[in-house]
Amino acid sequence: MTCHLEVKTKFGHQKKISDATEFKELTKKDAEIQLCHELQKLLLTTATEKARYEAEFDGYQKLFQQFLIGAGPSLQWDKIEKLPSDAVKHYASLEEPSPSSIQHMLNKLVVIKLNGGLGTSMGCTGPKSIIPVRNDLTFLDLTVQQIEHLNNTYDADVPLVLMNSFNTDEDTQKVLRKYRGFRIKIHTFTQSKYPRINKESLMPIAYSIDEEDPEAWYPPGHGDFYGTFFKSGLCETFLNEGREFCFISNIDNLGATVDISILNLSCIL
């Protein structure tokens, strides 16, 4: 993680700008430099996880730069074209896969559930996934049952992957022990842990990586999936197993289940 920043035009020449624009550009540049220095200070507060947070803060700085830039250019609606008439396929037109091919298709699949949220909006504490929703069964219980049913019905080996957050990982790991006897492999990885910033100073609120204040840190959300999934090593593991497709949904979306016909279309394409 470096603190060197440069402002250039795309041709590398000095750019003549108005006083107001120049002030804004210099303010943004200063904010980026100051943030980098504050992140370096945070790294000094941990002895065991420095390498992990160095990698995470690199991603955080890129996100901060996007935040300073703000929204991109307004959408040019007149340049948006309609999709070709054959671009959308009706579900009824999808081919029915042969029973002998279903197992092969399912063994190319990974089911991923986003499990970073707490149940605070439902008036509960702890991970949303362990809230009982039906006959004392939780969101996680029902998800495990759904995938185990697939594996039992088609003699397949579809794994379940949970993307946890630092808010949900510990409690989730405790619950996963009860699924050891089920026909399902469960993997987990934890999304990034980013420091919240002060609205006025734009600097991190946190004083230490190890502090417990929940208001000082936040998980960056669903968009963090791709980077952290890749860094977790699971992506490479599944590719080496011959898996090609990911089915991703929220853990509390029980209606989001694997559809064999759609998976078949993906395999054909």
C-alpha atoms as an extended CHARMM CRD file, in Angstrom:
* protein
*
       269  EXT
         1         1  MET       CA              0.0000000000        0.0000000000        0.0000000000  PROA      1               0.0000000000
         2         2  THR       CA              1.5820000000        3.2560000000       -1.1760000000  PROA      2               0.0000000000
         3         3  CYS       CA              0.6850000000        6.8950000000       -0.5810000000  PROA      3               0.0000000000
         4         4  HSD       CA              2.0740000000        8.3340000000       -3.8310000000  PROA      4               0.0000000000
         5         5  LEU       CA             -0.6270000000       10.0640000000       -5.9030000000  PROA      5               0.0000000000
         6         6  GLU       CA             -0.4980000000       11.9560000000       -9.1760000000  PROA      6               0.0000000000
         7         7  VAL       CA             -2.9970000000       14.1080000000      -11.0560000000  PROA      7               0.0000000000
         8         8  LYS       CA             -2.5280000000       14.2390000000      -14.8350000000  PROA      8               0.0000000000
         9         9  THR       CA             -4.5470000000       14.5880000000      -17.9830000000  PROA      9               0.0000000000
        10        10  LYS       CA             -4.7580000000       11.5490000000      -20.2190000000  PROA      10              0.0000000000
        11        11  PHE       CA             -1.8640000000       12.9840000000      -22.2520000000  PROA      11              0.0000000000
        12        12  GLY       CA              0.3040000000       13.5780000000      -19.1780000000  PROA      12              0.0000000000
        13        13  HSD       CA              0.3770000000       17.3920000000      -19.5330000000  PROA      13              0.0000000000
        14        14  GLN       CA             -0.4560000000       19.9690000000      -16.8800000000  PROA      14              0.0000000000
        15        15  LYS       CA             -4.1020000000       20.9390000000      -17.0440000000  PROA      15              0.0000000000
        16        16  LYS       CA             -5.3390000000       24.5460000000      -16.8320000000  PROA      16              0.0000000000
        17        17  ILE       CA             -8.4030000000       24.6950000000      -14.6320000000  PROA      17              0.0000000000
        18        18  SER       CA            -10.4830000000       27.3090000000      -12.8720000000  PROA      18              0.0000000000
        19        19  ASP       CA             -9.7440000000       28.2730000000       -9.2600000000  PROA      19              0.0000000000
        20        20  ALA       CA            -12.8850000000       26.4580000000       -8.0120000000  PROA      20              0.0000000000
        21        21  THR       CA            -12.0990000000       23.2810000000       -9.9240000000  PROA      21              0.0000000000
        22        22  GLU       CA             -8.4530000000       23.4140000000       -8.8840000000  PROA      22              0.0000000000
        23        23  PHE       CA             -9.4890000000       23.7950000000       -5.2450000000  PROA      23              0.0000000000
        24        24  LYS       CA            -11.7040000000       20.7170000000       -5.4830000000  PROA      24              0.0000000000
        25        25  GLU       CA             -8.9930000000       18.6810000000       -7.1840000000  PROA      25              0.0000000000
        26        26  LEU       CA             -6.4010000000       19.6230000000       -4.5810000000  PROA      26              0.0000000000
        27        27  THR       CA             -8.8610000000       18.8640000000       -1.7750000000  PROA      27              0.0000000000
        28        28  LYS       CA             -9.5200000000       15.3980000000       -3.1900000000  PROA      28              0.0000000000
        29        29  LYS       CA             -5.8130000000       14.7510000000       -3.6290000000  PROA      29              0.0000000000
        30        30  ASP       CA             -5.1230000000       15.8440000000       -0.0560000000  PROA      30              0.0000000000
        31        31  ALA       CA             -7.9390000000       13.6220000000        1.2450000000  PROA      31              0.0000000000
        32        32  GLU       CA             -6.4660000000       10.5940000000       -0.5300000000  PROA      32              0.0000000000
        33        33  ILE       CA             -2.9870000000       11.2570000000        0.8770000000  PROA      33              0.0000000000
        34        34  GLN       CA             -4.3080000000       11.8230000000        4.4000000000  PROA      34              0.0000000000
        35        35  LEU       CA             -6.4170000000        8.6600000000        4.2140000000  PROA      35              0.0000000000
        36        36  CYS       CA             -3.3950000000        6.6290000000        3.1730000000  PROA      36              0.0000000000
        37        37  HSD       CA             -1.4190000000        7.9670000000        6.1400000000  PROA      37              0.0000000000
        38        38  GLU       CA             -4.2810000000        7.1250000000        8.5300000000  PROA      38              0.0000000000
        39        39  LEU       CA             -4.5050000000        3.5940000000        7.1400000000  PROA      39              0.0000000000
        40        40  GLN       CA             -0.7570000000        3.1760000000        7.6320000000  PROA      40              0.0000000000
        41        41  LYS       CA             -1.2190000000        4.1800000000       11.2840000000  PROA      41              0.0000000000
        42        42  LEU       CA             -4.0250000000        1.6120000000       11.6430000000  PROA      42              0.0000000000
        43        43  LEU       CA             -1.7470000000       -1.1160000000       10.2720000000  PROA      43              0.0000000000
        44        44  LEU       CA              0.6850000000       -0.4260000000       13.1130000000  PROA      44              0.0000000000
        45        45  THR       CA             -2.0100000000       -1.4210000000       15.6440000000  PROA      45              0.0000000000
        46        46  THR       CA             -1.9800000000       -5.1040000000       14.6590000000  PROA      46              0.0000000000
        47        47  ALA       CA              0.8930000000       -7.5610000000       14.7620000000  PROA      47              0.0000000000
        48        48  THR       CA             -0.8370000000      -10.7120000000       13.5050000000  PROA      48              0.0000000000
        49        49  GLU       CA             -3.1000000000       -9.5310000000       10.6590000000  PROA      49              0.0000000000
        50        50  LYS       CA             -1.0240000000       -6.8280000000        9.0030000000  PROA      50              0.0000000000
        51        51  ALA       CA             -0.7260000000       -8.6310000000        5.6420000000  PROA      51              0.0000000000
        52        52  ARG       CA             -4.4740000000       -9.2240000000        5.4780000000  PROA      52              0.0000000000
        53        53  TYR       CA             -5.3510000000       -5.6040000000        6.1700000000  PROA      53              0.0000000000
        54        54  GLU       CA             -2.7170000000       -4.2820000000        3.7910000000  PROA      54              0.0000000000
        55        55  ALA       CA             -4.5090000000       -6.1240000000        0.9880000000  PROA      55              0.0000000000
        56        56  GLU       CA             -7.9350000000       -4.9940000000        2.1900000000  PROA      56              0.0000000000
        57        57  PHE       CA             -6.8820000000       -1.3520000000        2.5150000000  PROA      57              0.0000000000
        58        58  ASP       CA             -5.6650000000       -1.3520000000       -1.0860000000  PROA      58              0.0000000000
        59        59  GLY       CA             -9.2130000000       -2.1490000000       -2.1400000000  PROA      59              0.0000000000
        60        60  TYR       CA            -10.5660000000        0.3710000000        0.3300000000  PROA      60              0.0000000000
        61        61  GLN       CA             -8.4490000000        3.1580000000       -1.1670000000  PROA      61              0.0000000000
        62        62  LYS       CA             -9.8350000000        2.4310000000       -4.6380000000  PROA      62              0.0000000000
        63        63  LEU       CA            -13.3510000000        2.6060000000       -3.2200000000  PROA      63              0.0000000000
        64        64  PHE       CA            -12.4940000000        5.9010000000       -1.4970000000  PROA      64              0.0000000000
        65        65  GLN       CA            -11.2130000000        7.3450000000       -4.7740000000  PROA      65              0.0000000000
        66        66  GLN       CA            -14.5180000000        6.4390000000       -6.4360000000  PROA      66              0.0000000000
        67        67  PHE       CA            -16.3590000000        8.0980000000       -3.5600000000  PROA      67              0.0000000000
        68        68  LEU       CA            -14.3980000000       11.3310000000       -4.0480000000  PROA      68              0.0000000000
        69        69  ILE       CA            -15.0500000000       11.3480000000       -7.7790000000  PROA      69              0.0000000000
        70        70  GLY       CA            -18.7670000000       10.9000000000       -7.1670000000  PROA      70              0.0000000000
        71        71  ALA       CA            -21.3040000000        9.7980000000       -9.7300000000  PROA      71              0.0000000000
        72        72  GLY       CA            -20.1280000000        9.3360000000      -13.2920000000  PROA      72              0.0000000000
        73        73  PRO       CA            -21.4960000000       11.1610000000      -16.3190000000  PROA      73              0.0000000000
        74        74  SER       CA            -25.2690000000       11.2250000000      -16.6170000000  PROA      74              0.0000000000
        75        75  LEU       CA            -26.8360000000        8.4120000000      -18.5910000000  PROA      75              0.0000000000
        76        76  GLN       CA            -27.4810000000        9.2380000000      -22.2440000000  PROA      76              0.0000000000
        77        77  TRP       CA            -30.9160000000        7.7310000000      -22.6970000000  PROA      77              0.0000000000
        78        78  ASP       CA            -31.0690000000        8.5220000000      -26.4200000000  PROA      78              0.0000000000
        79        79  LYS       CA            -28.1620000000        6.1400000000      -27.0340000000  PROA      79              0.0000000000
        80        80  ILE       CA            -29.8180000000        3.1660000000      -25.3650000000  PROA      80              0.0000000000
        81        81  GLU       CA            -31.0490000000        0.6250000000      -27.8790000000  PROA      81              0.0000000000
        82        82  LYS       CA            -33.6510000000       -2.0860000000      -27.4930000000  PROA      82              0.0000000000
        83        83  LEU       CA            -32.5420000000       -5.6890000000      -27.0950000000  PROA      83              0.0000000000
        84        84  PRO       CA            -32.7870000000       -7.8910000000      -30.1840000000  PROA      84              0.0000000000
        85        85  SER       CA            -36.1110000000       -9.7140000000      -30.4170000000  PROA      85              0.0000000000
        86        86  ASP       CA            -34.4320000000      -13.0780000000      -29.7510000000  PROA      86              0.0000000000
        87        87  ALA       CA            -32.3840000000      -11.8630000000      -26.7710000000  PROA      87              0.0000000000
        88        88  VAL       CA            -34.9930000000      -12.8420000000      -24.1740000000  PROA      88              0.0000000000
        89        89  LYS       CA            -35.9920000000      -16.4730000000      -24.0390000000  PROA      89              0.0000000000
        90        90  HSD       CA            -39.3460000000      -17.5270000000      -22.6410000000  PROA      90              0.0000000000
        91        91  TYR       CA            -39.0130000000      -20.0100000000      -19.8180000000  PROA      91              0.0000000000
        92        92  ALA       CA            -41.4820000000      -22.4070000000      -21.5020000000  PROA      92              0.0000000000
        93        93  SER       CA            -39.1290000000      -22.6670000000      -24.4870000000  PROA      93              0.0000000000
        94        94  LEU       CA            -36.1940000000      -23.9860000000      -22.4550000000  PROA      94              0.0000000000
        95        95  GLU       CA            -35.1710000000      -27.5300000000      -23.1990000000  PROA      95              0.0000000000
        96        96  GLU       CA            -35.8450000000      -30.2310000000      -20.6500000000  PROA      96              0.0000000000
        97        97  PRO       CA            -32.4870000000      -31.7850000000      -19.7370000000  PROA      97              0.0000000000
        98        98  SER       CA            -32.1510000000      -35.5430000000      -19.8710000000  PROA      98              0.0000000000
        99        99  PRO       CA            -32.0370000000      -37.2720000000      -16.4620000000  PROA      99              0.0000000000
       100       100  SER       CA            -28.6070000000      -38.7000000000      -17.2780000000  PROA      100             0.0000000000
       101       101  SER       CA            -27.1390000000      -35.2180000000      -17.8350000000  PROA      101             0.0000000000
       102       102  ILE       CA            -28.4650000000      -33.5480000000      -14.6790000000  PROA      102             0.0000000000
       103       103  GLN       CA            -25.8540000000      -34.9910000000      -12.3340000000  PROA      103             0.0000000000
       104       104  HSD       CA            -23.0680000000      -33.8670000000      -14.6860000000  PROA      104             0.0000000000
       105       105  MET       CA            -24.4960000000      -30.3230000000      -14.8250000000  PROA      105             0.0000000000
       106       106  LEU       CA            -24.9580000000      -30.0440000000      -11.0720000000  PROA      106             0.0000000000
       107       107  ASN       CA            -21.3600000000      -31.0710000000      -10.4870000000  PROA      107             0.0000000000
       108       108  LYS       CA            -20.3440000000      -27.9290000000      -12.4140000000  PROA      108             0.0000000000
       109       109  LEU       CA            -22.3360000000      -25.7310000000      -10.0180000000  PROA      109             0.0000000000
       110       110  VAL       CA            -21.5360000000      -23.8390000000       -6.8170000000  PROA      110             0.0000000000
       111       111  VAL       CA            -24.3430000000      -22.3240000000       -4.7210000000  PROA      111             0.0000000000
       112       112  ILE       CA            -23.2790000000      -19.1350000000       -2.9570000000  PROA      112             0.0000000000
       113       113  LYS       CA            -25.3370000000      -17.4040000000       -0.2890000000  PROA      113             0.0000000000
       114       114  LEU       CA            -24.5960000000      -13.8770000000        0.9170000000  PROA      114             0.0000000000
       115       115  ASN       CA            -24.5730000000      -14.2090000000        4.6860000000  PROA      115             0.0000000000
       116       116  GLY       CA            -23.1730000000      -10.9200000000        5.9270000000  PROA      116             0.0000000000
       117       117  GLY       CA            -26.3370000000       -9.3300000000        7.2720000000  PROA      117             0.0000000000
       118       118  LEU       CA            -27.6310000000       -9.0770000000       10.8190000000  PROA      118             0.0000000000
       119       119  GLY       CA            -31.2730000000       -9.4690000000       11.7830000000  PROA      119             0.0000000000
       120       120  THR       CA            -31.5690000000       -5.9640000000       13.2450000000  PROA      120             0.0000000000
       121       121  SER       CA            -34.2170000000       -4.8810000000       10.7250000000  PROA      121             0.0000000000
       122       122  MET       CA            -36.3370000000       -7.8090000000       11.9470000000  PROA      122             0.0000000000
       123       123  GLY       CA            -35.8620000000       -6.8640000000       15.5820000000  PROA      123             0.0000000000
       124       124  CYS       CA            -33.3970000000       -9.7130000000       16.1840000000  PROA      124             0.0000000000
       125       125  THR       CA            -29.7580000000       -9.9710000000       17.1670000000  PROA      125             0.0000000000
       126       126  GLY       CA            -27.1050000000      -12.0520000000       15.4640000000  PROA      126             0.0000000000
       127       127  PRO       CA            -26.8660000000      -13.2840000000       11.8580000000  PROA      127             0.0000000000
       128       128  LYS       CA            -30.0640000000      -13.0970000000        9.8460000000  PROA      128             0.0000000000
       129       129  SER       CA            -29.4610000000      -16.6450000000        8.5980000000  PROA      129             0.0000000000
       130       130  ILE       CA            -30.0700000000      -18.2130000000       12.0220000000  PROA      130             0.0000000000
       131       131  ILE       CA            -33.4720000000      -16.5920000000       12.5980000000  PROA      131             0.0000000000
       132       132  PRO       CA            -36.2370000000      -19.2610000000       12.8250000000  PROA      132             0.0000000000
       133       133  VAL       CA            -38.7280000000      -18.7150000000       10.0160000000  PROA      133             0.0000000000
       134       134  ARG       CA            -40.7660000000      -21.9330000000        9.7090000000  PROA      134             0.0000000000
       135       135  ASN       CA            -41.3480000000      -24.8070000000       12.1410000000  PROA      135             0.0000000000
       136       136  ASP       CA            -38.3270000000      -23.6220000000       14.1560000000  PROA      136             0.0000000000
       137       137  LEU       CA            -36.1470000000      -23.9880000000       11.0520000000  PROA      137             0.0000000000
       138       138  THR       CA            -33.8300000000      -21.0970000000       10.1850000000  PROA      138             0.0000000000
       139       139  PHE       CA            -32.9550000000      -19.5770000000        6.8150000000  PROA      139             0.0000000000
       140       140  LEU       CA            -29.7150000000      -21.5540000000        6.9380000000  PROA      140             0.0000000000
       141       141  ASP       CA            -31.4880000000      -24.8130000000        7.8720000000  PROA      141             0.0000000000
       142       142  LEU       CA            -33.8450000000      -24.5000000000        4.9120000000  PROA      142             0.0000000000
       143       143  THR       CA            -31.0110000000      -23.5860000000        2.5350000000  PROA      143             0.0000000000
       144       144  VAL       CA            -29.0350000000      -26.6670000000        3.5930000000  PROA      144             0.0000000000
       145       145  GLN       CA            -32.1420000000      -28.8300000000        3.1230000000  PROA      145             0.0000000000
       146       146  GLN       CA            -32.7040000000      -27.4540000000       -0.3790000000  PROA      146             0.0000000000
       147       147  ILE       CA            -29.1910000000      -28.2740000000       -1.5510000000  PROA      147             0.0000000000
       148       148  GLU       CA            -29.0740000000      -31.6360000000        0.2060000000  PROA      148             0.0000000000
       149       149  HSD       CA            -32.3010000000      -32.5250000000       -1.6010000000  PROA      149             0.0000000000
       150       150  LEU       CA            -30.5870000000      -31.7490000000       -4.9240000000  PROA      150             0.0000000000
       151       151  ASN       CA            -27.5980000000      -33.8990000000       -4.0150000000  PROA      151             0.0000000000
       152       152  ASN       CA            -29.7420000000      -36.8170000000       -2.8510000000  PROA      152             0.0000000000
       153       153  THR       CA            -32.1670000000      -36.6760000000       -5.7930000000  PROA      153             0.0000000000
       154       154  TYR       CA            -29.5290000000      -36.5440000000       -8.5190000000  PROA      154             0.0000000000
       155       155  ASP       CA            -26.5920000000      -38.1940000000       -6.7110000000  PROA      155             0.0000000000
       156       156  ALA       CA            -24.7120000000      -34.9170000000       -7.1220000000  PROA      156             0.0000000000
       157       157  ASP       CA            -22.1350000000      -32.9620000000       -5.1380000000  PROA      157             0.0000000000
       158       158  VAL       CA            -23.2950000000      -29.3330000000       -5.0990000000  PROA      158             0.0000000000
       159       159  PRO       CA            -21.3760000000      -27.3580000000       -2.4360000000  PROA      159             0.0000000000
       160       160  LEU       CA            -22.7540000000      -24.4570000000       -0.4100000000  PROA      160             0.0000000000
       161       161  VAL       CA            -20.5640000000      -21.3890000000        0.0540000000  PROA      161             0.0000000000
       162       162  LEU       CA            -21.3850000000      -18.6840000000        2.5960000000  PROA      162             0.0000000000
       163       163  MET       CA            -19.9580000000      -15.1930000000        2.2710000000  PROA      163             0.0000000000
       164       164  ASN       CA            -19.9200000000      -14.0370000000        5.8870000000  PROA      164             0.0000000000
       165       165  SER       CA            -19.0190000000      -10.6580000000        7.3180000000  PROA      165             0.0000000000
       166       166  PHE       CA            -17.0390000000       -9.9410000000       10.4720000000  PROA      166             0.0000000000
       167       167  ASN       CA            -20.4600000000       -9.4430000000       12.0930000000  PROA      167             0.0000000000
       168       168  THR       CA            -21.7250000000      -12.9400000000       11.2690000000  PROA      168             0.0000000000
       169       169  ASP       CA            -18.7100000000      -15.2110000000       10.8560000000  PROA      169             0.0000000000
       170       170  GLU       CA            -18.1820000000      -16.3440000000       14.4590000000  PROA      170             0.0000000000
       171       171  ASP       CA            -21.8360000000      -17.1690000000       15.1630000000  PROA      171             0.0000000000
       172       172  THR       CA            -22.2380000000      -18.8670000000       11.7850000000  PROA      172             0.0000000000
       173       173  GLN       CA            -19.2090000000      -21.1100000000       12.3440000000  PROA      173             0.0000000000
       174       174  LYS       CA            -20.7480000000      -22.3530000000       15.5950000000  PROA      174             0.0000000000
       175       175  VAL       CA            -24.0110000000      -23.2640000000       13.8560000000  PROA      175             0.0000000000
       176       176  LEU       CA            -22.3600000000      -25.0710000000       10.9290000000  PROA      176             0.0000000000
       177       177  ARG       CA            -21.2320000000      -27.8870000000       13.2040000000  PROA      177             0.0000000000
       178       178  LYS       CA            -24.7390000000      -29.3540000000       13.2600000000  PROA      178             0.0000000000
       179       179  TYR       CA            -24.6780000000      -30.0370000000        9.5070000000  PROA      179             0.0000000000
       180       180  ARG       CA            -21.7000000000      -32.3990000000        9.5990000000  PROA      180             0.0000000000
       181       181  GLY       CA            -23.8850000000      -35.4680000000        9.0040000000  PROA      181             0.0000000000
       182       182  PHE       CA            -25.6490000000      -33.9990000000        5.9770000000  PROA      182             0.0000000000
       183       183  ARG       CA            -24.8320000000      -34.7450000000        2.3550000000  PROA      183             0.0000000000
       184       184  ILE       CA            -23.4600000000      -31.3010000000        1.6210000000  PROA      184             0.0000000000
       185       185  LYS       CA            -20.0470000000      -29.6430000000        1.7100000000  PROA      185             0.0000000000
       186       186  ILE       CA            -20.1490000000      -26.1780000000        3.2500000000  PROA      186             0.0000000000
       187       187  HSD       CA            -17.4170000000      -23.6020000000        2.7270000000  PROA      187             0.0000000000
       188       188  THR       CA            -17.1430000000      -20.0850000000        4.1240000000  PROA      188             0.0000000000
       189       189  PHE       CA            -15.1150000000      -16.9800000000        3.5060000000  PROA      189             0.0000000000
       190       190  THR       CA            -15.3140000000      -13.5300000000        5.0630000000  PROA      190             0.0000000000
       191       191  GLN       CA            -15.8110000000      -10.3430000000        3.1040000000  PROA      191             0.0000000000
       192       192  SER       CA            -13.6640000000       -7.2800000000        3.6950000000  PROA      192             0.0000000000
       193       193  LYS       CA            -13.6590000000       -5.2140000000        6.8760000000  PROA      193             0.0000000000
       194       194  TYR       CA            -13.4570000000       -1.5190000000        6.0380000000  PROA      194             0.0000000000
       195       195  PRO       CA            -13.1770000000        1.4680000000        8.4230000000  PROA      195             0.0000000000
       196       196  ARG       CA            -16.0380000000        3.9640000000        8.5310000000  PROA      196             0.0000000000
       197       197  ILE       CA            -15.0910000000        7.5790000000        7.8700000000  PROA      197             0.0000000000
       198       198  ASN       CA            -16.0440000000       10.8030000000        9.6240000000  PROA      198             0.0000000000
       199       199  LYS       CA            -18.4720000000       12.8420000000        7.5180000000  PROA      199             0.0000000000
       200       200  GLU       CA            -16.5600000000       16.1100000000        7.9720000000  PROA      200             0.0000000000
       201       201  SER       CA            -12.9190000000       15.0380000000        7.9650000000  PROA      201             0.0000000000
       202       202  LEU       CA            -13.3420000000       12.0100000000        5.6450000000  PROA      202             0.0000000000
       203       203  MET       CA            -10.8590000000       10.1970000000        7.8790000000  PROA      203             0.0000000000
       204       204  PRO       CA            -11.3330000000        6.7720000000        9.5520000000  PROA      204             0.0000000000
       205       205  ILE       CA            -13.1900000000        6.7050000000       12.8620000000  PROA      205             0.0000000000
       206       206  ALA       CA            -11.2900000000        3.6240000000       14.0550000000  PROA      206             0.0000000000
       207       207  TYR       CA             -8.1570000000        4.0400000000       16.1700000000  PROA      207             0.0000000000
       208       208  SER       CA             -7.1730000000        0.3700000000       16.1790000000  PROA      208             0.0000000000
       209       209  ILE       CA             -7.7930000000       -2.6770000000       14.0130000000  PROA      209             0.0000000000
       210       210  ASP       CA             -8.5220000000       -4.7830000000       17.0790000000  PROA      210             0.0000000000
       211       211  GLU       CA            -11.0460000000       -2.4330000000       18.6970000000  PROA      211             0.0000000000
       212       212  GLU       CA            -14.5480000000       -3.8220000000       19.2280000000  PROA      212             0.0000000000
       213       213  ASP       CA            -16.5580000000       -0.6900000000       18.4050000000  PROA      213             0.0000000000
       214       214  PRO       CA            -19.0710000000       -1.8820000000       15.7320000000  PROA      214             0.0000000000
       215       215  GLU       CA            -19.5950000000        1.6950000000       14.5760000000  PROA      215             0.0000000000
       216       216  ALA       CA            -15.9540000000        2.0110000000       13.5300000000  PROA      216             0.0000000000
       217       217  TRP       CA            -16.0230000000       -0.7320000000       10.8650000000  PROA      217             0.0000000000
       218       218  TYR       CA            -18.3920000000       -1.9890000000        8.1830000000  PROA      218             0.0000000000
       219       219  PRO       CA            -18.6310000000       -4.8090000000        5.6010000000  PROA      219             0.0000000000
       220       220  PRO       CA            -18.6880000000       -3.2250000000        2.1170000000  PROA      220             0.0000000000
       221       221  GLY       CA            -21.6550000000       -5.1950000000        0.7850000000  PROA      221             0.0000000000
       222       222  HSD       CA            -22.5020000000       -7.5590000000       -2.0410000000  PROA      222             0.0000000000
       223       223  GLY       CA            -20.1690000000       -5.9300000000       -4.5690000000  PROA      223             0.0000000000
       224       224  ASP       CA            -17.2490000000       -7.1120000000       -2.4530000000  PROA      224             0.0000000000
       225       225  PHE       CA            -18.0380000000      -10.7290000000       -3.3970000000  PROA      225             0.0000000000
       226       226  TYR       CA            -15.8870000000      -11.0050000000       -6.5080000000  PROA      226             0.0000000000
       227       227  GLY       CA            -12.6520000000       -9.7470000000       -5.0010000000  PROA      227             0.0000000000
       228       228  THR       CA            -12.8760000000      -11.5970000000       -1.6940000000  PROA      228             0.0000000000
       229       229  PHE       CA            -14.0800000000      -14.8390000000       -3.3100000000  PROA      229             0.0000000000
       230       230  PHE       CA            -11.0350000000      -14.7720000000       -5.5770000000  PROA      230             0.0000000000
       231       231  LYS       CA             -8.6420000000      -13.9410000000       -2.7240000000  PROA      231             0.0000000000
       232       232  SER       CA            -10.1260000000      -16.6660000000       -0.5150000000  PROA      232             0.0000000000
       233       233  GLY       CA             -8.7250000000      -19.3860000000       -2.7850000000  PROA      233             0.0000000000
       234       234  LEU       CA            -12.1420000000      -21.0180000000       -3.1810000000  PROA      234             0.0000000000
       235       235  CYS       CA            -12.5030000000      -19.7780000000       -6.7490000000  PROA      235             0.0000000000
       236       236  GLU       CA             -9.3360000000      -21.5960000000       -7.8030000000  PROA      236             0.0000000000
       237       237  THR       CA            -10.3520000000      -24.7090000000       -5.8700000000  PROA      237             0.0000000000
       238       238  PHE       CA            -13.7170000000      -24.9540000000       -7.6000000000  PROA      238             0.0000000000
       239       239  LEU       CA            -12.2490000000      -24.2740000000      -11.0420000000  PROA      239             0.0000000000
       240       240  ASN       CA             -9.7710000000      -27.1150000000      -10.4760000000  PROA      240             0.0000000000
       241       241  GLU       CA            -12.7480000000      -29.3530000000       -9.6500000000  PROA      241             0.0000000000
       242       242  GLY       CA            -14.2890000000      -28.5360000000      -13.0280000000  PROA      242             0.0000000000
       243       243  ARG       CA            -16.9860000000      -26.2230000000      -11.7000000000  PROA      243             0.0000000000
       244       244  GLU       CA            -18.0490000000      -23.4340000000      -14.0500000000  PROA      244             0.0000000000
       245       245  PHE       CA            -21.1940000000      -21.7960000000      -12.6760000000  PROA      245             0.0000000000
       246       246  CYS       CA            -22.1050000000      -19.8430000000       -9.5400000000  PROA      246             0.0000000000
       247       247  PHE       CA            -25.6560000000      -19.4030000000       -8.3190000000  PROA      247             0.0000000000
       248       248  ILE       CA            -25.6880000000      -16.3700000000       -5.9920000000  PROA      248             0.0000000000
       249       249  SER       CA            -28.5070000000      -15.0470000000       -3.8000000000  PROA      249             0.0000000000
       250       250  ASN       CA            -29.1840000000      -13.6460000000       -0.3450000000  PROA      250             0.0000000000
       251       251  ILE       CA            -29.4320000000      -16.1860000000        2.4600000000  PROA      251             0.0000000000
       252       252  ASP       CA            -32.9370000000      -14.9670000000        3.3360000000  PROA      252             0.0000000000
       253       253  ASN       CA            -34.2430000000      -15.3910000000       -0.2240000000  PROA      253             0.0000000000
       254       254  LEU       CA            -35.6710000000      -18.8890000000        0.1190000000  PROA      254             0.0000000000
       255       255  GLY       CA            -37.3800000000      -18.5960000000       -3.2560000000  PROA      255             0.0000000000
       256       256  ALA       CA            -34.0100000000      -18.3680000000       -4.9960000000  PROA      256             0.0000000000
       257       257  THR       CA            -33.3560000000      -22.0410000000       -5.7310000000  PROA      257             0.0000000000
       258       258  VAL       CA            -31.4220000000      -23.9040000000       -8.4030000000  PROA      258             0.0000000000
       259       259  ASP       CA            -33.4250000000      -24.2880000000      -11.6170000000  PROA      259             0.0000000000
       260       260  ILE       CA            -32.3130000000      -27.2650000000      -13.6850000000  PROA      260             0.0000000000
       261       261  SER       CA            -33.6940000000      -25.8670000000      -16.9530000000  PROA      261             0.0000000000
       262       262  ILE       CA            -31.8260000000      -22.5660000000      -16.5760000000  PROA      262             0.0000000000
       263       263  LEU       CA            -28.6480000000      -24.4050000000      -15.6070000000  PROA      263             0.0000000000
       264       264  ASN       CA            -29.0690000000      -26.5720000000      -18.7000000000  PROA      264             0.0000000000
       265       265  LEU       CA            -29.3290000000      -23.4560000000      -20.8940000000  PROA      265             0.0000000000
       266       266  SER       CA            -26.1220000000      -22.0880000000      -19.3200000000  PROA      266             0.0000000000
       267       267  CYS       CA            -24.3010000000      -25.3390000000      -20.0730000000  PROA      267             0.0000000000
       268       268  ILE       CA            -25.5050000000      -25.2780000000      -23.7080000000  PROA      268             0.0000000000
       269       269  LEU       CA            -24.4160000000      -21.6610000000      -24.1970000000  PROA      269             0.0000000000
